[in-house]
Amino acid sequence: MRDFDNDDGHMLFGGMRAEAIAERFGTPVYVTDENILRENYRRIYNAFSKHMDTRVHYACKANSSLAILRILEQEGSGIDAVSVGEVMTSMKAGFPASRILFTGNNVSTAELRTVADLGVPINIDSASELERLAGIDTKIPISIRVTPDVGSGHSEKVVTGAKGSKFGIPADLVVETYGRALELGFRPFGIHAHTGSGGQTPEPLMDVVSVLADMTNAIKDEHGLDLEVIDMGGGMGVPYRPNEREMDIEELASAVTDIILDETSVRTVALEPGRYLVCDTTVLLTRCHDVRYTGTKNYIGVDAGFNTLIRPAFYGSYHHVAVANKFNRAGEGKYDVVGPICESGDHIARDRALPAPEEGDLIAVYNCGAYSFSMSSTYNSRPRCREVLVNNGVAELIRDSETIEDLWRHQMIPKRLS
Ligand code: LLP
């Protein structure tokens, strides 16, 4: 887990006191450090590209804020998009269609048509999708997503590659599906799999590349088709807890590219990191408004609930928390950090050793760059919060908070009820 500097008891983030950022922009607020984002991109791209031609397709479901996308576009990234919304948002941020790969799941023919019309390459997810796309356009570049029968992930909710998964072509049907694609007039350029998200060990990612290498060779033997790209998906883990080990990206890149270069004639590897690029770039700053001692539990009541950060409530995920204005002060008791949502599952953190809290304290929640703002909601009619980008001590607003009026914007009351 990435930790932050301490300036005389105050947490520093991106060269600024976290308290100064919270005072200026209000809370709750997501704050991203641009330098960390750029470093993360360069680290993973360089690890792979020193071995072979590499395409990084950022899985923008993790965080699709325009400023974040802009930075990754500048770095040379591509995009893994799962919806027309993600495709168009990426294009708005400056990505050309050719650097986006659309990997939908159970998408409608209308959505496929829109994506094809935008000229975005499509990663086929099912036999049905292949037949439906053939009715639209067979000249569009395609790859095919397979179920590798290798799964990984921090929760069963995010394992995608295991046998029987709803994602991809079942392993035993892959070779014949490439045959069908050729028969329909497509010329697939690649093969793709994604094991799942948030696993902490590299082994499943190495295993999946072995499976894809074998399939690539079987496709070549059967159909004489030389694939150009093996796409290993995302799932590169990030440590969320203090002292948790980082995934060794250098070792992963070396192992994966060895498999591809030694066992196949493919010369381009693609990867789709989401969490790895953005997770540790961002903290959520949330203000303590309420402190209560119940006899059995001590609560720090803050202004971010599971409307703002759903991962702890939804997956039971651990996010490290610290008191930014009592930074690195020893814990004086155990506290649950809870939000304003009217459900008892509204937890940000449980049983954490923290300095004695007071109303007005500022709580920093770590590792909130991935699947955090992008999964936030307006539940309990609480408008979504702001996002701020920090660059070497300069903070800028990149998304304003929604207003109460925004909550009503797309609603109407039938005349007869007025
Ligand atoms: N590629 C595909 C096809 C995916 O479905 C995903 C994530 C990724 C790449 C990126 O995976 P990553 O590198 O970020 O692990 N909301 C969950 C995570 C869901 C991930 C869904 N797919 C969470 O908060 O942990």
Short mmCIF file of C-alpha atoms and ligand atoms in Angstrom, two decimals:
data_model
loop_
_atom_site.label_atom_id
_atom_site.label_comp_id
_atom_site.label_asym_id
_atom_site.label_seq_id
_atom_site.Cartn_x
_atom_site.Cartn_y
_atom_site.Cartn_z
CA MET A 1 0.00 0.00 0.00
CA ARG A 2 1.29 3.44 -0.93
CA ASP A 3 1.53 5.72 2.10
CA PHE A 4 1.94 9.47 2.20
CA ASP A 5 4.30 11.97 3.81
CA ASN A 6 3.67 13.51 7.17
CA ASP A 7 4.12 17.25 7.60
CA ASP A 8 4.15 17.87 11.34
CA GLY A 9 1.08 15.70 11.96
CA HIS A 10 -0.65 16.62 8.70
CA MET A 11 -1.05 14.29 5.74
CA LEU A 12 0.57 15.48 2.50
CA PHE A 13 -0.95 14.49 -0.81
CA GLY A 14 0.54 15.53 -4.16
CA GLY A 15 2.66 18.17 -2.41
CA MET A 16 -0.27 19.69 -0.48
CA ARG A 17 -1.80 19.26 2.93
CA ALA A 18 -4.92 17.14 2.54
CA GLU A 19 -6.70 19.55 4.90
CA ALA A 20 -6.02 22.48 2.54
CA ILE A 21 -7.58 20.54 -0.34
CA ALA A 22 -10.63 19.63 1.75
CA GLU A 23 -11.08 23.20 2.93
CA ARG A 24 -10.94 24.57 -0.58
CA PHE A 25 -13.15 22.00 -2.32
CA GLY A 26 -15.36 20.69 0.49
CA THR A 27 -16.00 17.06 1.39
CA PRO A 28 -16.50 14.34 0.43
CA VAL A 29 -14.01 14.77 -2.40
CA TYR A 30 -11.92 12.39 -4.50
CA VAL A 31 -8.38 13.71 -4.97
CA THR A 32 -6.02 12.26 -7.60
CA ASP A 33 -2.28 12.75 -7.91
CA GLU A 34 -1.38 13.12 -11.60
CA ASN A 35 2.25 12.09 -11.08
CA ILE A 36 1.30 8.74 -9.58
CA LEU A 37 -0.99 8.01 -12.52
CA ARG A 38 1.75 8.75 -15.04
CA GLU A 39 4.27 6.68 -13.06
CA ASN A 40 1.90 3.71 -12.92
CA TYR A 41 1.34 3.81 -16.68
CA ARG A 42 5.04 4.05 -17.48
CA ARG A 43 5.96 1.26 -15.04
CA ILE A 44 3.60 -1.29 -16.56
CA TYR A 45 4.12 -0.24 -20.18
CA ASN A 46 7.92 -0.33 -19.85
CA ALA A 47 7.85 -3.70 -18.07
CA PHE A 48 6.14 -5.34 -21.06
CA SER A 49 7.39 -3.27 -23.98
CA LYS A 50 11.03 -4.01 -23.30
CA HIS A 51 10.25 -7.62 -24.27
CA MET A 52 7.80 -7.21 -27.15
CA ASP A 53 5.38 -4.88 -28.91
CA THR A 54 2.81 -3.91 -26.26
CA ARG A 55 -0.64 -2.37 -26.26
CA VAL A 56 -2.02 -1.16 -22.95
CA HIS A 57 -5.79 -0.82 -23.07
CA TYR A 58 -6.83 1.00 -19.89
CA ALA A 59 -10.03 -0.60 -18.53
CA CYS A 60 -11.84 2.68 -18.13
CA LYS A 61 -14.71 1.22 -16.09
CA ALA A 62 -12.28 1.70 -13.18
CA ASN A 63 -12.40 5.48 -13.57
CA SER A 64 -13.77 7.21 -16.64
CA SER A 65 -13.33 10.82 -15.60
CA LEU A 66 -12.31 12.89 -18.61
CA ALA A 67 -9.19 14.41 -17.05
CA ILE A 68 -7.91 10.95 -16.06
CA LEU A 69 -8.57 9.67 -19.58
CA ARG A 70 -6.81 12.71 -21.05
CA ILE A 71 -3.66 11.99 -19.03
CA LEU A 72 -3.61 8.35 -20.13
CA GLU A 73 -4.21 9.37 -23.74
CA GLN A 74 -1.15 11.63 -23.48
CA GLU A 75 0.85 8.70 -22.13
CA GLY A 76 -0.03 6.66 -25.23
CA SER A 77 -2.55 4.27 -23.67
CA GLY A 78 -5.44 2.61 -25.46
CA ILE A 79 -8.86 1.86 -23.96
CA ASP A 80 -10.87 -1.21 -22.99
CA ALA A 81 -14.50 -0.04 -23.23
CA VAL A 82 -17.60 -1.99 -22.25
CA SER A 83 -20.38 0.31 -23.40
CA VAL A 84 -21.17 2.98 -25.96
CA GLY A 85 -20.92 5.42 -23.06
CA GLU A 86 -17.32 4.40 -22.38
CA VAL A 87 -16.47 4.47 -26.09
CA MET A 88 -17.86 7.97 -26.56
CA THR A 89 -16.39 9.27 -23.30
CA SER A 90 -12.96 8.02 -24.38
CA MET A 91 -13.36 9.64 -27.78
CA LYS A 92 -14.39 12.88 -26.07
CA ALA A 93 -11.11 12.66 -24.11
CA GLY A 94 -9.18 12.38 -27.38
CA PHE A 95 -8.77 8.65 -28.02
CA PRO A 96 -9.06 7.69 -31.71
CA ALA A 97 -11.37 4.76 -32.46
CA SER A 98 -8.40 2.61 -33.47
CA ARG A 99 -6.96 2.73 -29.92
CA ILE A 100 -10.20 1.52 -28.32
CA LEU A 101 -11.31 -2.10 -28.03
CA PHE A 102 -14.99 -2.69 -27.29
CA THR A 103 -15.59 -5.73 -25.09
CA GLY A 104 -19.30 -5.86 -24.40
CA ASN A 105 -21.24 -8.55 -22.59
CA ASN A 106 -24.84 -9.29 -23.56
CA VAL A 107 -25.03 -6.15 -25.66
CA SER A 108 -27.86 -5.31 -28.01
CA THR A 109 -27.55 -5.27 -31.78
CA ALA A 110 -28.25 -1.53 -31.70
CA GLU A 111 -25.26 -0.97 -29.41
CA LEU A 112 -23.03 -3.12 -31.65
CA ARG A 113 -24.13 -1.09 -34.66
CA THR A 114 -23.28 2.20 -32.96
CA VAL A 115 -19.85 0.94 -31.94
CA ALA A 116 -19.19 -0.44 -35.44
CA ASP A 117 -20.31 2.85 -37.01
CA LEU A 118 -17.80 4.69 -34.81
CA GLY A 119 -15.08 2.44 -36.31
CA VAL A 120 -14.11 0.86 -33.00
CA PRO A 121 -12.63 -2.69 -33.11
CA ILE A 122 -14.87 -5.23 -31.38
CA ASN A 123 -13.91 -8.08 -29.08
CA ILE A 124 -16.61 -10.69 -29.71
CA ASP A 125 -18.06 -12.14 -26.49
CA SER A 126 -20.47 -14.82 -27.74
CA ALA A 127 -21.56 -16.84 -30.79
CA SER A 128 -24.76 -14.78 -30.87
CA GLU A 129 -22.79 -11.53 -30.96
CA LEU A 130 -20.62 -12.86 -33.81
CA GLU A 131 -23.67 -13.72 -35.94
CA ARG A 132 -25.36 -10.40 -35.14
CA LEU A 133 -22.23 -8.38 -35.99
CA ALA A 134 -21.95 -10.28 -39.30
CA GLY A 135 -25.33 -8.76 -40.19
CA ILE A 136 -23.88 -5.28 -39.59
CA ASP A 137 -20.29 -5.25 -40.85
CA THR A 138 -17.68 -7.96 -41.48
CA LYS A 139 -14.88 -5.52 -42.31
CA ILE A 140 -14.65 -4.23 -38.74
CA PRO A 141 -11.49 -5.54 -36.97
CA ILE A 142 -12.44 -8.21 -34.43
CA SER A 143 -10.83 -10.32 -31.79
CA ILE A 144 -12.60 -13.01 -29.82
CA ARG A 145 -12.97 -13.28 -26.05
CA VAL A 146 -12.67 -16.81 -24.70
CA THR A 147 -13.47 -18.37 -21.35
CA PRO A 148 -10.02 -19.64 -20.32
CA ASP A 149 -11.24 -21.79 -17.39
CA VAL A 150 -8.79 -19.82 -15.25
CA GLY A 151 -10.38 -17.48 -12.72
CA SER A 152 -8.99 -14.99 -10.21
CA GLY A 153 -10.32 -12.11 -8.13
CA HIS A 154 -10.78 -10.57 -4.69
CA SER A 155 -14.43 -11.68 -4.56
CA GLU A 156 -16.49 -14.24 -6.42
CA LYS A 157 -18.47 -11.30 -7.83
CA VAL A 158 -15.52 -10.28 -9.98
CA VAL A 159 -14.14 -13.65 -11.17
CA THR A 160 -14.80 -13.75 -14.92
CA GLY A 161 -12.58 -16.46 -16.42
CA ALA A 162 -13.76 -19.60 -14.58
CA LYS A 163 -15.49 -22.44 -16.43
CA GLY A 164 -19.17 -21.73 -16.96
CA SER A 165 -18.67 -17.95 -16.79
CA LYS A 166 -21.12 -15.66 -18.60
CA PHE A 167 -18.13 -14.10 -20.40
CA GLY A 168 -16.56 -15.33 -23.61
CA ILE A 169 -16.67 -18.37 -25.88
CA PRO A 170 -16.42 -21.65 -23.92
CA ALA A 171 -12.91 -23.13 -24.23
CA ASP A 172 -14.00 -26.23 -26.18
CA LEU A 173 -15.79 -24.13 -28.83
CA VAL A 174 -13.01 -21.61 -29.48
CA VAL A 175 -11.37 -23.22 -32.53
CA GLU A 176 -14.69 -23.77 -34.30
CA THR A 177 -15.81 -20.21 -33.50
CA TYR A 178 -12.74 -18.83 -35.29
CA GLY A 179 -13.73 -21.08 -38.22
CA ARG A 180 -17.22 -19.63 -38.17
CA ALA A 181 -15.83 -16.08 -38.04
CA LEU A 182 -13.71 -16.76 -41.16
CA GLU A 183 -16.70 -18.32 -42.90
CA LEU A 184 -18.75 -15.18 -42.19
CA GLY A 185 -16.04 -13.03 -43.78
CA PHE A 186 -14.25 -11.68 -40.69
CA ARG A 187 -10.49 -11.79 -40.30
CA PRO A 188 -9.91 -11.86 -36.52
CA PHE A 189 -6.69 -10.16 -35.42
CA GLY A 190 -6.54 -11.45 -31.87
CA ILE A 191 -7.63 -13.59 -28.97
CA HIS A 192 -8.59 -12.28 -25.53
CA ALA A 193 -9.35 -13.48 -22.01
CA HIS A 194 -9.76 -11.81 -18.63
CA THR A 195 -9.43 -13.98 -15.51
CA GLY A 196 -10.99 -11.51 -13.05
CA SER A 197 -10.10 -8.53 -10.94
CA GLY A 198 -8.17 -7.81 -7.77
CA GLY A 199 -6.30 -11.10 -7.36
CA GLN A 200 -2.95 -10.59 -5.64
CA THR A 201 -0.88 -13.33 -7.29
CA PRO A 202 0.54 -13.33 -10.83
CA GLU A 203 0.09 -17.08 -11.42
CA PRO A 204 -3.45 -16.96 -12.89
CA LEU A 205 -2.27 -14.27 -15.31
CA MET A 206 0.59 -16.50 -16.44
CA ASP A 207 -1.75 -19.48 -16.70
CA VAL A 208 -4.21 -17.58 -18.84
CA VAL A 209 -1.49 -16.62 -21.31
CA SER A 210 -0.48 -20.29 -21.62
CA VAL A 211 -4.10 -21.17 -22.38
CA LEU A 212 -4.30 -18.37 -24.99
CA ALA A 213 -0.99 -19.49 -26.54
CA ASP A 214 -2.28 -23.07 -26.93
CA MET A 215 -5.53 -21.85 -28.43
CA THR A 216 -3.66 -19.56 -30.84
CA ASN A 217 -1.63 -22.52 -32.09
CA ALA A 218 -4.71 -24.73 -32.40
CA ILE A 219 -6.45 -22.00 -34.45
CA LYS A 220 -3.42 -21.74 -36.73
CA ASP A 221 -3.25 -25.53 -37.18
CA GLU A 222 -6.95 -25.85 -37.94
CA HIS A 223 -7.60 -22.72 -40.02
CA GLY A 224 -4.15 -21.45 -41.09
CA LEU A 225 -4.98 -18.14 -39.37
CA ASP A 226 -2.03 -16.22 -37.89
CA LEU A 227 -3.32 -14.11 -34.99
CA GLU A 228 -1.41 -10.88 -34.37
CA VAL A 229 -2.34 -10.12 -30.76
CA ILE A 230 -2.71 -12.08 -27.53
CA ASP A 231 -4.74 -9.98 -25.08
CA MET A 232 -4.34 -11.18 -21.50
CA GLY A 233 -6.99 -8.86 -20.03
CA GLY A 234 -6.58 -7.00 -16.75
CA GLY A 235 -6.48 -8.15 -13.14
CA MET A 236 -3.03 -6.93 -12.08
CA GLY A 237 -3.45 -6.62 -8.32
CA VAL A 238 -2.71 -3.67 -6.07
CA PRO A 239 -1.99 -3.88 -2.32
CA TYR A 240 -4.75 -2.33 -0.21
CA ARG A 241 -3.39 -3.18 3.24
CA PRO A 242 -0.28 -1.90 5.00
CA ASN A 243 2.64 -4.31 4.47
CA GLU A 244 0.83 -6.24 1.75
CA ARG A 245 3.19 -7.25 -1.07
CA GLU A 246 3.01 -5.61 -4.46
CA MET A 247 2.50 -7.79 -7.52
CA ASP A 248 5.87 -8.03 -9.27
CA ILE A 249 5.02 -6.54 -12.66
CA GLU A 250 8.54 -7.05 -14.04
CA GLU A 251 8.37 -10.76 -13.25
CA LEU A 252 4.86 -11.03 -14.68
CA ALA A 253 5.85 -9.24 -17.89
CA SER A 254 8.93 -11.35 -18.36
CA ALA A 255 7.06 -14.64 -17.77
CA VAL A 256 4.12 -13.73 -20.00
CA THR A 257 6.16 -12.43 -22.90
CA ASP A 258 8.45 -15.50 -22.72
CA ILE A 259 5.42 -17.75 -23.15
CA ILE A 260 4.16 -15.78 -26.15
CA LEU A 261 7.54 -15.41 -27.86
CA ASP A 262 8.64 -19.00 -27.23
CA GLU A 263 5.41 -20.82 -27.96
CA THR A 264 3.62 -18.81 -30.66
CA SER A 265 4.26 -16.67 -33.71
CA VAL A 266 2.31 -13.76 -32.13
CA ARG A 267 4.45 -10.63 -31.72
CA THR A 268 2.09 -8.22 -29.91
CA VAL A 269 0.80 -8.53 -26.36
CA ALA A 270 -2.18 -6.53 -25.15
CA LEU A 271 -3.17 -5.96 -21.53
CA GLU A 272 -6.11 -4.23 -19.90
CA PRO A 273 -5.15 -2.91 -16.49
CA GLY A 274 -7.78 -0.86 -14.73
CA ARG A 275 -7.03 -1.00 -11.01
CA TYR A 276 -3.25 -1.12 -11.52
CA LEU A 277 -3.21 2.24 -13.26
CA VAL A 278 -5.59 4.26 -11.13
CA CYS A 279 -6.17 2.64 -7.73
CA ASP A 280 -3.40 4.20 -5.64
CA THR A 281 -3.56 7.56 -7.43
CA THR A 282 -6.54 8.76 -5.41
CA VAL A 283 -7.73 9.31 -1.85
CA LEU A 284 -11.25 10.05 -0.74
CA LEU A 285 -11.31 12.87 1.83
CA THR A 286 -14.32 12.79 4.09
CA ARG A 287 -15.15 14.92 7.11
CA CYS A 288 -16.08 13.55 10.52
CA HIS A 289 -19.34 15.18 11.65
CA ASP A 290 -20.39 12.84 14.39
CA VAL A 291 -18.60 10.75 17.02
CA ARG A 292 -20.53 8.20 19.07
CA TYR A 293 -19.78 5.55 21.65
CA THR A 294 -22.46 2.86 21.91
CA GLY A 295 -20.92 0.73 24.64
CA THR A 296 -20.14 -2.04 22.17
CA LYS A 297 -18.91 -0.03 19.18
CA ASN A 298 -17.28 3.33 18.61
CA TYR A 299 -18.34 5.15 15.48
CA ILE A 300 -16.73 7.89 13.43
CA GLY A 301 -19.60 9.32 11.40
CA VAL A 302 -18.39 10.84 8.12
CA ASP A 303 -19.97 12.48 5.09
CA ALA A 304 -19.06 9.69 2.62
CA GLY A 305 -21.32 6.67 2.67
CA PHE A 306 -21.75 3.78 0.31
CA ASN A 307 -23.31 6.23 -2.12
CA THR A 308 -19.79 7.68 -2.46
CA LEU A 309 -17.67 4.52 -2.00
CA ILE A 310 -19.55 1.24 -2.32
CA ARG A 311 -16.67 -1.26 -2.33
CA PRO A 312 -16.55 -1.96 1.44
CA ALA A 313 -20.32 -2.45 1.66
CA PHE A 314 -20.69 -4.39 -1.60
CA TYR A 315 -17.62 -6.63 -1.63
CA GLY A 316 -16.47 -6.35 1.98
CA SER A 317 -13.34 -4.67 0.59
CA TYR A 318 -10.64 -3.27 2.83
CA HIS A 319 -9.69 0.38 2.30
CA HIS A 320 -7.07 1.81 4.61
CA VAL A 321 -8.12 4.93 6.53
CA ALA A 322 -6.11 7.59 8.36
CA VAL A 323 -6.95 10.81 10.16
CA ALA A 324 -5.31 13.42 7.92
CA ASN A 325 -5.04 16.06 10.66
CA LYS A 326 -3.66 13.59 13.24
CA PHE A 327 -1.49 11.83 10.72
CA ASN A 328 0.46 8.81 11.89
CA ARG A 329 -0.60 9.41 15.49
CA ALA A 330 -0.91 6.06 17.27
CA GLY A 331 -4.29 4.41 17.56
CA GLU A 332 -6.08 5.05 20.87
CA GLY A 333 -9.09 2.82 20.32
CA LYS A 334 -10.98 0.80 17.73
CA TYR A 335 -13.46 2.60 15.51
CA ASP A 336 -15.85 1.89 12.68
CA VAL A 337 -16.00 4.58 10.01
CA VAL A 338 -19.60 4.91 8.87
CA GLY A 339 -21.49 7.18 6.49
CA PRO A 340 -24.82 9.01 6.35
CA ILE A 341 -26.78 6.32 4.45
CA CYS A 342 -29.79 4.86 6.23
CA GLU A 343 -28.62 1.25 6.21
CA SER A 344 -26.50 -0.45 8.83
CA GLY A 345 -24.27 -1.86 6.07
CA ASP A 346 -23.06 1.67 5.40
CA HIS A 347 -19.45 1.08 6.44
CA ILE A 348 -16.27 2.52 5.02
CA ALA A 349 -14.02 0.70 7.53
CA ARG A 350 -14.44 -1.62 10.53
CA ASP A 351 -12.50 -2.02 13.77
CA ARG A 352 -9.60 0.28 12.92
CA ALA A 353 -7.07 1.50 15.45
CA LEU A 354 -7.26 5.29 15.13
CA PRO A 355 -6.45 8.33 17.26
CA ALA A 356 -9.40 9.50 19.36
CA PRO A 357 -11.70 11.26 16.87
CA GLU A 358 -13.33 14.66 17.16
CA GLU A 359 -16.00 16.32 15.08
CA GLY A 360 -14.23 18.21 12.29
CA ASP A 361 -11.45 15.66 11.79
CA LEU A 362 -10.57 14.82 8.21
CA ILE A 363 -10.50 11.13 7.30
CA ALA A 364 -8.50 9.99 4.26
CA VAL A 365 -9.60 6.75 2.62
CA TYR A 366 -6.81 5.20 0.55
CA ASN A 367 -6.82 3.45 -2.82
CA CYS A 368 -9.92 5.17 -4.13
CA GLY A 369 -8.89 5.67 -7.75
CA ALA A 370 -10.44 2.46 -9.09
CA TYR A 371 -14.10 1.48 -8.99
CA SER A 372 -14.81 4.24 -6.52
CA PHE A 373 -16.21 7.40 -8.11
CA SER A 374 -17.24 5.29 -11.11
CA MET A 375 -19.43 3.11 -8.88
CA SER A 376 -20.87 5.98 -6.83
CA SER A 377 -24.58 6.72 -6.82
CA THR A 378 -27.14 9.23 -5.64
CA TYR A 379 -28.80 6.82 -3.20
CA ASN A 380 -30.60 8.63 -0.37
CA SER A 381 -30.83 11.59 -2.79
CA ARG A 382 -27.27 12.66 -2.09
CA PRO A 383 -25.70 14.26 -5.17
CA ARG A 384 -22.38 12.80 -6.35
CA CYS A 385 -19.28 14.53 -5.00
CA ARG A 386 -16.40 16.49 -6.54
CA GLU A 387 -13.17 15.25 -8.03
CA VAL A 388 -9.91 17.17 -7.85
CA LEU A 389 -6.60 16.66 -9.66
CA VAL A 390 -3.36 17.59 -7.93
CA ASN A 391 -0.15 18.18 -9.82
CA ASN A 392 3.00 19.14 -7.89
CA GLY A 393 1.20 21.16 -5.26
CA VAL A 394 -1.46 22.67 -7.55
CA ALA A 395 -5.05 21.46 -7.15
CA GLU A 396 -7.72 21.80 -9.86
CA LEU A 397 -11.35 20.80 -9.96
CA ILE A 398 -11.98 18.10 -12.60
CA ARG A 399 -15.60 17.35 -11.74
CA ASP A 400 -18.02 19.53 -9.88
CA SER A 401 -20.44 18.07 -7.39
CA GLU A 402 -23.95 17.43 -8.62
CA THR A 403 -26.75 19.61 -7.30
CA ILE A 404 -30.14 18.78 -5.85
CA GLU A 405 -31.64 20.05 -9.15
CA ASP A 406 -29.55 17.44 -10.99
CA LEU A 407 -31.43 14.75 -9.08
CA TRP A 408 -34.68 15.93 -10.67
CA ARG A 409 -33.32 16.74 -14.12
CA HIS A 410 -34.62 13.69 -15.97
CA GLN A 411 -37.86 13.26 -14.03
CA MET A 412 -41.33 14.42 -14.86
CA ILE A 413 -44.61 14.46 -13.02
CA PRO A 414 -47.55 13.53 -15.29
CA LYS A 415 -49.89 16.52 -15.72
CA ARG A 416 -52.82 14.65 -14.22
CA LEU A 417 -50.94 14.51 -10.87
CA SER A 418 -50.34 18.23 -10.63
N1 LLP B 1 -10.69 -6.27 -18.86
C1 LLP B 1 -11.94 -6.73 -18.72
C2 LLP B 1 -12.58 -7.44 -19.81
C3 LLP B 1 -12.62 -6.54 -17.50
O1 LLP B 1 -13.86 -7.01 -17.35
C4 LLP B 1 -11.99 -5.83 -16.44
C5 LLP B 1 -12.67 -5.60 -15.15
C6 LLP B 1 -10.69 -5.35 -16.65
C7 LLP B 1 -10.07 -5.59 -17.88
C8 LLP B 1 -9.92 -4.58 -15.61
O2 LLP B 1 -9.66 -5.31 -14.47
P1 LLP B 1 -8.64 -4.71 -13.38
O3 LLP B 1 -7.28 -4.59 -14.02
O4 LLP B 1 -9.13 -3.39 -12.97
O5 LLP B 1 -8.65 -5.69 -12.28
N2 LLP B 1 -15.90 -3.30 -9.37
C9 LLP B 1 -14.91 -4.30 -8.98
C10 LLP B 1 -14.01 -4.68 -10.13
C11 LLP B 1 -14.77 -5.12 -11.36
C12 LLP B 1 -13.88 -5.40 -12.53
C13 LLP B 1 -14.66 -5.73 -13.75
N3 LLP B 1 -13.86 -5.99 -14.90
C14 LLP B 1 -14.13 -3.79 -7.78
O6 LLP B 1 -14.47 -2.72 -7.26
O7 LLP B 1 -13.21 -4.44 -7.32
#
